[in-house]
Amino acid sequence: ENKSYHGDRRHDKVPSSDDDIESIENIQQAYDQLVEEFLKQKNRQCAEHKARKNEDEKQELHLNLVKCKVHNCGLEEDIKSMKDKLSFLDSECYGIVECKKSLIKHDKDLHESQELYKRLS
């Protein structure tokens, strides 16, 4: 008799009272809340990570842009100095050409003068 009583008792594990059901619902709610909090935290971490990554990428782009600008300024300076040199050389060349022209003219004048002198003497 005792054995069968214990046997019946063992099978009677399903909560019967309203208190037991309520406590299971509370546990379920607490669990759901934990899961929700965990997911919120993960989402927050993800968002922060993305924001940080975006910030890093922006920073890198900005640095590259600055480098490019500095590099371009350098290039612009080089180009300007090359142009200055070229224009200086051009003016020098122009001067040389003008000198040659006037030398030729002087030469011609001298030659004509000598011819005239020869004829006169």
Short mmCIF file of C-alpha atoms in Angstrom, two decimals:
data_model
loop_
_atom_site.label_atom_id
_atom_site.label_comp_id
_atom_site.label_asym_id
_atom_site.label_seq_id
_atom_site.Cartn_x
_atom_site.Cartn_y
_atom_site.Cartn_z
CA GLU A 1 0.00 0.00 0.00
CA ASN A 2 2.77 2.38 0.93
CA LYS A 3 4.63 1.68 -2.30
CA SER A 4 1.63 2.42 -4.46
CA TYR A 5 1.03 5.65 -2.52
CA HIS A 6 4.61 6.76 -3.20
CA GLY A 7 4.23 5.68 -6.81
CA ASP A 8 1.17 7.81 -7.27
CA ARG A 9 2.90 10.73 -5.57
CA ARG A 10 5.90 10.47 -7.89
CA HIS A 11 3.69 10.75 -10.98
CA ASP A 12 2.02 13.78 -9.50
CA LYS A 13 4.84 16.19 -10.62
CA VAL A 14 2.63 18.37 -12.83
CA PRO A 15 1.85 21.60 -10.95
CA SER A 16 -1.68 21.61 -9.83
CA SER A 17 -1.95 24.70 -7.68
CA ASP A 18 -2.30 28.20 -9.12
CA ASP A 19 0.80 29.26 -7.14
CA ASP A 20 2.99 26.78 -9.01
CA ILE A 21 1.66 27.91 -12.39
CA GLU A 22 2.22 31.56 -11.44
CA SER A 23 5.80 30.87 -10.36
CA ILE A 24 6.49 29.13 -13.70
CA GLU A 25 5.03 32.14 -15.54
CA ASN A 26 7.23 34.43 -13.44
CA ILE A 27 10.31 32.37 -14.31
CA GLN A 28 9.32 32.49 -18.01
CA GLN A 29 8.84 36.27 -17.81
CA ALA A 30 12.17 36.73 -16.06
CA TYR A 31 13.86 34.58 -18.71
CA ASP A 32 12.21 36.52 -21.55
CA GLN A 33 13.30 39.76 -19.90
CA LEU A 34 16.89 38.52 -19.63
CA VAL A 35 16.89 37.50 -23.29
CA GLU A 36 15.47 40.90 -24.27
CA GLU A 37 18.10 42.74 -22.18
CA PHE A 38 20.85 40.59 -23.68
CA LEU A 39 19.64 41.33 -27.22
CA LYS A 40 19.34 45.06 -26.45
CA GLN A 41 22.89 45.05 -25.10
CA LYS A 42 24.17 43.17 -28.16
CA ASN A 43 22.39 45.59 -30.49
CA ARG A 44 23.84 48.53 -28.56
CA GLN A 45 27.34 47.02 -28.80
CA CYS A 46 26.81 46.42 -32.52
CA ALA A 47 25.65 49.99 -33.05
CA GLU A 48 28.63 51.34 -31.06
CA HIS A 49 31.00 49.12 -33.04
CA LYS A 50 29.50 50.31 -36.34
CA ALA A 51 29.68 53.93 -35.22
CA ARG A 52 33.31 53.47 -34.16
CA LYS A 53 34.12 51.76 -37.45
CA ASN A 54 32.41 54.55 -39.40
CA GLU A 55 34.28 57.14 -37.35
CA ASP A 56 37.59 55.35 -38.00
CA GLU A 57 36.84 55.19 -41.72
CA LYS A 58 35.87 58.87 -41.77
CA GLN A 59 39.08 59.71 -39.92
CA GLU A 60 41.13 57.67 -42.41
CA LEU A 61 39.41 59.32 -45.37
CA HIS A 62 40.01 62.74 -43.82
CA LEU A 63 43.71 61.95 -43.30
CA ASN A 64 44.01 60.70 -46.87
CA LEU A 65 42.30 63.84 -48.09
CA VAL A 66 44.68 66.00 -46.06
CA LYS A 67 47.64 64.00 -47.40
CA CYS A 68 46.30 64.45 -50.93
CA LYS A 69 45.84 68.17 -50.40
CA VAL A 70 49.34 68.52 -48.99
CA HIS A 71 50.69 66.40 -51.83
CA ASN A 72 48.76 68.45 -54.39
CA CYS A 73 49.99 71.68 -52.83
CA GLY A 74 53.49 70.27 -53.20
CA LEU A 75 52.74 69.37 -56.81
CA GLU A 76 51.24 72.80 -57.44
CA GLU A 77 54.35 74.40 -55.96
CA ASP A 78 56.58 72.20 -58.13
CA ILE A 79 54.55 73.03 -61.23
CA LYS A 80 54.62 76.75 -60.38
CA SER A 81 58.38 76.72 -59.85
CA MET A 82 58.84 74.78 -63.11
CA LYS A 83 56.68 77.36 -64.92
CA ASP A 84 58.70 80.16 -63.33
CA LYS A 85 61.93 78.50 -64.46
CA LEU A 86 60.50 78.02 -67.95
CA SER A 87 59.35 81.62 -68.21
CA PHE A 88 62.76 82.75 -66.92
CA LEU A 89 64.46 80.55 -69.51
CA ASP A 90 62.07 81.84 -72.16
CA SER A 91 62.95 85.41 -71.28
CA GLU A 92 66.63 84.47 -71.22
CA CYS A 93 66.22 82.81 -74.62
CA TYR A 94 64.34 85.85 -75.86
CA GLY A 95 67.18 88.01 -74.59
CA ILE A 96 69.75 85.80 -76.30
CA VAL A 97 67.80 85.87 -79.56
CA GLU A 98 67.50 89.66 -79.33
CA CYS A 99 71.23 89.91 -78.60
CA LYS A 100 72.02 87.72 -81.59
CA LYS A 101 69.75 89.85 -83.77
CA SER A 102 71.44 93.05 -82.61
CA LEU A 103 74.87 91.44 -82.99
CA ILE A 104 74.01 90.46 -86.54
CA LYS A 105 72.75 94.01 -87.12
CA HIS A 106 75.95 95.46 -85.60
CA ASP A 107 77.96 93.05 -87.70
CA LYS A 108 76.09 94.14 -90.81
CA ASP A 109 76.49 97.80 -89.88
CA LEU A 110 80.18 97.26 -89.24
CA HIS A 111 80.55 95.43 -92.51
CA GLU A 112 78.71 98.19 -94.36
CA SER A 113 80.81 100.80 -92.57
CA GLN A 114 83.99 98.99 -93.58
CA GLU A 115 82.77 98.75 -97.18
CA LEU A 116 81.93 102.44 -97.17
CA TYR A 117 85.31 103.28 -95.63
CA LYS A 118 87.11 101.18 -98.26
CA ARG A 119 85.21 102.91 -101.03
CA LEU A 120 85.92 106.31 -99.59
CA SER A 121 89.61 105.73 -99.09
#
